[in-house]
Backbone as CSV, one residue per row, in Angstrom:
resi,resn,N_x,N_y,N_z,CA_x,CA_y,CA_z,C_x,C_y,C_z
1,MET,-13.067,5.488,10.383,-11.805,5.555,9.667,-11.872,4.566,8.495
2,ASN,-11.535,5.034,7.310,-11.610,4.146,6.154,-10.461,3.126,6.196
3,PRO,-10.601,2.020,5.452,-9.591,0.957,5.502,-8.188,1.412,5.095
4,LEU,-8.083,2.322,4.122,-6.758,2.791,3.719,-6.109,3.567,4.856
5,ARG,-6.855,4.473,5.476,-6.309,5.261,6.580,-5.880,4.344,7.726
6,ARG,-6.698,3.340,8.026,-6.366,2.406,9.110,-5.030,1.713,8.812
7,ALA,-4.845,1.268,7.574,-3.589,0.607,7.202,-2.415,1.579,7.267
8,LEU,-2.606,2.785,6.748,-1.506,3.754,6.699,-1.085,4.241,8.080
9,GLN,-1.975,4.144,9.063,-1.612,4.537,10.431,-0.434,3.707,10.941
10,SER,-0.272,2.517,10.415,0.828,1.642,10.831,2.191,2.226,10.498
11,LEU,2.243,3.138,9.532,3.523,3.751,9.172,4.153,4.498,10.344
12,LYS,3.357,4.838,11.336,3.881,5.558,12.503,4.614,4.632,13.473
13,THR,4.593,3.334,13.203,5.217,2.343,14.072,6.647,2.072,13.625
14,HIS,7.602,2.216,14.520,8.993,1.885,14.189,9.117,0.382,14.012
15,GLN,9.834,-0.028,12.982,10.026,-1.442,12.678,11.511,-1.778,12.701
16,ALA,11.824,-3.026,13.001,13.217,-3.467,12.974,13.719,-3.542,11.533
17,GLY,12.829,-3.789,10.601,13.186,-3.864,9.189,12.378,-2.854,8.406
18,PRO,12.490,-2.882,7.086,11.782,-1.893,6.271,10.285,-2.173,6.152
19,TRP,9.522,-1.106,5.960,8.125,-1.242,5.555,8.135,-1.530,4.066
20,ARG,7.223,-2.377,3.614,7.041,-2.615,2.181,5.618,-2.238,1.815
21,LEU,5.486,-1.457,0.768,4.183,-1.154,0.191,3.979,-2.199,-0.901
22,VAL,2.934,-3.009,-0.782,2.669,-4.095,-1.725,1.371,-3.774,-2.456
23,VAL,1.408,-3.817,-3.793,0.231,-3.540,-4.617,0.042,-4.695,-5.592
24,SER,-1.197,-5.183,-5.679,-1.529,-6.266,-6.595,-2.865,-5.949,-7.265
25,PRO,-3.018,-6.155,-8.560,-1.981,-6.568,-9.482,-0.968,-5.444,-9.697
26,ASP,0.179,-5.816,-10.190,1.270,-4.876,-10.422,0.804,-3.762,-11.365
27,PRO,0.692,-2.513,-10.873,0.206,-1.427,-11.735,1.186,-1.047,-12.842
28,ASN,2.413,-1.558,-12.776,3.369,-1.316,-13.852,3.110,-2.227,-15.044
29,ARG,2.366,-3.316,-14.813,2.108,-4.290,-15.873,0.637,-4.467,-16.208
30,PHE,-0.248,-4.128,-15.259,-1.681,-4.372,-15.446,-2.485,-3.137,-15.054
31,PRO,-3.557,-2.839,-15.778,-4.382,-1.670,-15.448,-5.415,-1.950,-14.364
32,GLY,-5.181,-2.943,-13.525,-6.122,-3.284,-12.461,-7.007,-4.444,-12.864
33,ALA,-7.546,-5.121,-11.867,-8.478,-6.222,-12.113,-9.836,-5.640,-12.485
34,LEU,-10.649,-6.426,-13.165,-11.982,-5.983,-13.590,-13.051,-6.810,-12.883
35,PRO,-13.359,-6.508,-11.621,-14.341,-7.311,-10.897,-15.776,-7.078,-11.357
36,ARG,-16.063,-5.864,-11.777,-17.403,-5.486,-12.239,-17.245,-4.570,-13.454
37,GLU,-18.274,-4.511,-14.250,-18.231,-3.653,-15.434,-17.924,-2.213,-15.042
38,ASN,-17.063,-1.572,-15.792,-16.673,-0.169,-15.598,-15.931,0.099,-14.287
39,GLU,-15.412,-0.931,-13.639,-14.622,-0.717,-12.424,-13.311,-1.477,-12.522
40,ARG,-12.318,-0.895,-11.938,-11.019,-1.552,-11.808,-10.699,-1.588,-10.331
41,GLU,-9.910,-2.594,-9.946,-9.530,-2.649,-8.540,-8.109,-3.158,-8.375
42,TRP,-7.500,-2.701,-7.318,-6.172,-3.095,-6.901,-6.256,-3.414,-5.413
43,HIS,-5.286,-4.152,-4.924,-5.201,-4.445,-3.497,-3.859,-3.923,-3.003
44,MET,-3.874,-3.324,-1.825,-2.658,-2.730,-1.287,-2.553,-3.050,0.196
45,LYS,-1.326,-3.229,0.660,-1.079,-3.414,2.085,0.332,-2.961,2.412
46,LEU,0.573,-2.777,3.690,1.910,-2.513,4.206,2.361,-3.777,4.910
47,ASP,3.612,-4.152,4.706,4.101,-5.399,5.278,5.547,-5.224,5.717
48,ALA,5.818,-5.548,6.961,7.185,-5.485,7.476,7.623,-6.848,8.007
49,LYS,6.803,-7.885,7.777,7.175,-9.178,8.347,7.256,-10.323,7.350
50,SER,6.541,-10.277,6.263,6.488,-11.417,5.345,7.667,-11.422,4.388
51,ASN,8.017,-12.610,3.965,9.020,-12.789,2.937,8.308,-12.566,1.598
52,LEU,8.846,-11.735,0.744,8.169,-11.431,-0.524,8.005,-12.660,-1.415
53,ASP,8.861,-13.652,-1.262,8.707,-14.882,-2.043,7.365,-15.553,-1.756
54,ASP,6.853,-15.354,-0.539,5.571,-15.963,-0.185,4.424,-15.404,-1.024
55,TYR,4.520,-14.145,-1.400,3.478,-13.566,-2.252,3.477,-14.272,-3.605
56,GLU,4.662,-14.521,-4.146,4.754,-15.222,-5.427,4.229,-16.644,-5.309
57,GLU,4.543,-17.303,-4.187,4.065,-18.670,-3.983,2.545,-18.722,-3.921
58,ASN,1.916,-17.640,-3.465,0.452,-17.574,-3.423,-0.134,-17.136,-4.760
59,GLY,0.712,-16.954,-5.776,0.247,-16.635,-7.113,-0.132,-15.185,-7.346
60,LEU,0.280,-14.291,-6.466,-0.067,-12.879,-6.653,0.863,-12.216,-7.663
61,LEU,0.295,-11.447,-8.558,1.061,-10.607,-9.469,1.137,-9.257,-8.784
62,PHE,2.291,-8.924,-8.251,2.385,-7.754,-7.394,3.633,-6.939,-7.691
63,SER,3.637,-5.757,-7.140,4.814,-4.899,-7.146,4.969,-4.391,-5.724
64,TYR,6.178,-4.055,-5.358,6.388,-3.547,-4.005,7.498,-2.510,-4.000
65,ALA,7.520,-1.743,-2.944,8.584,-0.771,-2.705,8.909,-0.828,-1.220
66,SER,10.180,-0.685,-0.878,10.616,-0.737,0.525,11.053,0.630,1.008
67,ASN,10.793,0.876,2.290,11.201,2.130,2.927,11.724,1.785,4.315
68,ASP,13.000,2.101,4.563,13.559,1.794,5.878,13.829,3.043,6.712
69,THR,13.195,4.164,6.364,13.414,5.389,7.146,12.764,5.323,8.517
70,ALA,11.864,4.366,8.756,11.207,4.238,10.062,11.932,3.258,10.970
71,LYS,13.037,2.706,10.489,13.768,1.735,11.299,14.076,2.314,12.659
72,GLY,13.667,1.625,13.673,13.953,2.075,15.029,15.138,1.339,15.603
73,SER,15.679,1.867,16.671,16.715,1.128,17.379,16.045,-0.109,17.959
74,SER,16.833,-1.075,18.359,16.241,-2.318,18.853,15.326,-2.075,20.049
75,SER,15.568,-1.023,20.822,14.704,-0.746,21.970,13.390,-0.080,21.556
76,LYS,13.373,0.620,20.416,12.164,1.309,19.954,11.348,0.479,18.974
77,ALA,11.993,-0.443,18.293,11.330,-1.180,17.218,10.275,-2.128,17.764
78,GLY,9.122,-2.116,17.109,8.049,-3.030,17.477,8.210,-4.356,16.769
79,GLN,7.328,-5.278,17.085,7.320,-6.560,16.395,6.964,-6.316,14.930
80,PRO,7.637,-7.022,14.009,7.277,-6.854,12.600,5.788,-7.127,12.414
81,MET,5.174,-6.332,11.569,3.736,-6.478,11.371,3.367,-6.289,9.914
82,ALA,2.147,-6.660,9.599,1.586,-6.437,8.270,0.153,-5.972,8.467
83,THR,-0.290,-5.073,7.625,-1.666,-4.601,7.698,-2.561,-5.553,6.908
84,GLU,-3.849,-5.356,7.045,-4.794,-6.092,6.211,-4.724,-5.518,4.795
85,TRP,-5.191,-6.289,3.845,-5.299,-5.793,2.484,-6.393,-4.732,2.425
86,VAL,-6.194,-3.747,1.574,-7.190,-2.717,1.301,-7.516,-2.796,-0.186
87,ARG,-8.794,-2.816,-0.503,-9.232,-2.816,-1.900,-9.365,-1.362,-2.340
88,ILE,-8.719,-1.025,-3.444,-8.805,0.317,-4.027,-9.609,0.163,-5.312
89,VAL,-10.768,0.798,-5.364,-11.714,0.580,-6.456,-12.090,1.908,-7.101
90,GLY,-12.205,1.890,-8.407,-12.662,3.079,-9.113,-12.775,2.830,-10.599
91,ASP,-13.321,3.790,-11.275,-13.430,3.773,-12.727,-12.014,3.967,-13.272
92,GLY,-11.527,3.009,-14.018,-10.157,3.066,-14.519,-9.850,4.242,-15.417
93,SER,-10.878,4.891,-15.963,-10.634,6.022,-16.858,-10.784,7.373,-16.158
94,ARG,-11.315,7.375,-14.945,-11.477,8.636,-14.210,-10.105,9.207,-13.865
95,LYS,-9.993,10.540,-13.940,-8.685,11.167,-13.733,-8.741,12.252,-12.673
96,THR,-7.594,12.469,-12.047,-7.451,13.549,-11.073,-7.444,14.876,-11.825
97,ALA,-7.455,15.964,-11.092,-7.429,17.294,-11.709,-6.195,17.476,-12.594
98,ASP,-5.093,16.789,-12.240,-3.880,16.919,-13.058,-3.725,15.769,-14.063
99,GLY,-4.826,15.034,-14.341,-4.850,14.077,-15.439,-4.335,12.676,-15.155
100,ARG,-4.249,12.263,-13.900,-3.728,10.932,-13.592,-4.847,9.968,-13.188
101,THR,-4.692,8.717,-13.623,-5.633,7.654,-13.264,-5.179,6.994,-11.959
102,ILE,-6.012,6.096,-11.434,-5.624,5.351,-10.229,-4.337,4.579,-10.496
103,ASN,-4.255,3.949,-11.654,-3.055,3.188,-11.999,-1.817,4.090,-11.971
104,ASP,-1.948,5.296,-12.533,-0.837,6.257,-12.511,-0.435,6.588,-11.079
105,LEU,-1.434,6.834,-10.220,-1.150,7.196,-8.830,-0.475,6.053,-8.084
106,LEU,-0.913,4.826,-8.325,-0.290,3.684,-7.650,1.155,3.497,-8.101
107,ARG,1.412,3.662,-9.393,2.800,3.587,-9.876,3.646,4.669,-9.225
108,GLU,3.082,5.863,-9.108,3.797,6.972,-8.479,4.073,6.685,-6.998
109,GLU,3.089,6.121,-6.292,3.301,5.783,-4.876,4.419,4.754,-4.734
110,LEU,4.437,3.753,-5.588,5.498,2.747,-5.535,6.861,3.366,-5.832
111,ARG,6.904,4.279,-6.757,8.165,4.941,-7.118,8.660,5.840,-5.981
112,ASN,7.746,6.548,-5.320,8.129,7.517,-4.292,8.238,6.938,-2.884
113,PHE,7.601,5.795,-2.629,7.543,5.239,-1.279,8.915,5.095,-0.606
114,PRO,9.957,4.639,-1.312,11.255,4.480,-0.644,11.819,5.769,-0.046
115,SER,11.429,6.911,-0.566,11.998,8.173,-0.071,11.085,8.922,0.899
116,TYR,9.911,8.380,1.189,9.020,9.066,2.130,9.650,9.110,3.518
117,PRO,9.553,10.250,4.203,10.117,10.365,5.554,9.178,9.741,6.586
118,LEU,9.553,8.590,7.098,8.722,7.887,8.076,9.412,7.817,9.436
119,HIS,10.399,8.676,9.652,11.227,8.610,10.858,10.520,9.064,12.128
120,ASP,9.413,9.788,12.012,8.663,10.174,13.213,7.169,10.163,12.897
121,ALA,6.359,10.176,13.948,4.906,10.045,13.786,4.311,11.176,12.961
122,ARG,4.790,12.390,13.141,4.243,13.535,12.400,4.501,13.384,10.899
123,SER,5.716,13.001,10.537,6.044,12.817,9.117,5.239,11.669,8.513
124,ALA,5.126,10.569,9.259,4.361,9.420,8.769,2.884,9.780,8.599
125,GLU,2.345,10.570,9.516,0.945,11.010,9.415,0.742,11.854,8.159
126,LYS,1.687,12.714,7.844,1.609,13.562,6.642,1.629,12.693,5.381
127,VAL,2.505,11.693,5.361,2.558,10.764,4.227,1.207,10.067,4.064
128,ALA,0.640,9.583,5.174,-0.652,8.890,5.136,-1.754,9.817,4.627
129,GLU,-1.797,11.041,5.133,-2.816,12.007,4.695,-2.698,12.294,3.207
130,ASP,-1.478,12.524,2.738,-1.269,12.842,1.324,-1.674,11.678,0.420
131,MET,-1.275,10.464,0.798,-1.604,9.293,-0.017,-3.119,9.083,-0.069
132,GLU,-3.766,9.201,1.087,-5.220,9.026,1.147,-5.937,10.105,0.331
133,LYS,-5.490,11.322,0.424,-6.131,12.429,-0.297,-6.004,12.245,-1.806
134,ARG,-4.804,11.903,-2.264,-4.579,11.758,-3.708,-5.392,10.599,-4.278
135,LEU,-5.312,9.440,-3.645,-6.067,8.292,-4.145,-7.568,8.480,-3.953
136,GLY,-7.956,9.105,-2.843,-9.369,9.302,-2.538,-10.084,10.247,-3.483
137,GLU,-9.320,11.018,-4.229,-9.916,11.937,-5.206,-10.665,11.163,-6.292
138,ILE,-10.183,9.951,-6.634,-10.803,9.199,-7.730,-11.068,7.731,-7.395
139,ALA,-10.881,7.328,-6.143,-11.086,5.922,-5.773,-11.810,5.827,-4.436
140,ARG,-12.345,4.646,-4.167,-12.900,4.368,-2.840,-12.109,3.199,-2.256
141,PHE,-12.200,3.052,-0.946,-11.394,2.056,-0.252,-12.298,1.097,0.506
142,GLU,-12.020,-0.201,0.370,-12.816,-1.229,1.028,-11.894,-2.224,1.715
143,ARG,-12.415,-2.838,2.757,-11.675,-3.901,3.437,-11.677,-5.155,2.588
144,VAL,-10.614,-5.895,2.659,-10.520,-7.165,1.946,-10.268,-8.245,2.983
145,GLU,-11.119,-9.240,2.980,-10.927,-10.319,3.940,-10.653,-11.656,3.265
146,ASP,-10.751,-11.680,1.940,-10.639,-12.955,1.259,-9.299,-13.183,0.564
147,ILE,-8.330,-12.300,0.737,-7.016,-12.512,0.141,-6.103,-13.070,1.227
148,PRO,-5.534,-14.244,1.044,-4.668,-14.796,2.083,-3.360,-14.022,2.185
149,SER,-2.897,-13.826,3.402,-1.586,-13.223,3.625,-0.561,-14.338,3.665
150,PRO,0.631,-14.079,3.158,1.658,-15.112,3.230,2.072,-15.346,4.678
151,SER,2.524,-16.542,4.940,2.988,-16.830,6.300,4.383,-16.249,6.481
152,PRO,4.673,-15.674,7.657,5.999,-15.096,7.886,7.060,-16.186,7.955
153,LYS,8.261,-15.839,7.510,9.376,-16.800,7.568,10.447,-16.257,8.463
């Protein structure tokens, strides 16, 4: 299972609070980091436990979107959790069949994430499959172990 799919599987978990999709650097302001020639990269994770101020305190330039459609009743809700960071890497100029770059797709995911139906496992699985398929058309996914996660408050 690739790192993005592993992270997105968490969407099937009911949370007491909203899921947040966090992307760094902010694709609304930056076209991705340039770690190697001809490559751009972004980092993405799902977080239902951290205070977003902690990301700023760690110096991350990020954007996020919240979705509370998976909110469970107190008896169904699991402990708040956060996934590991996933590195999304690709040629910044490569485009999907309909002409979108990775940056375009990430902006679109952030815009649409609040309305995704995450109320049951089947719907969450469909969201995960669609997101992985769209991004996977022009990007690869890697595990990130060197980005610190903010401490929960």
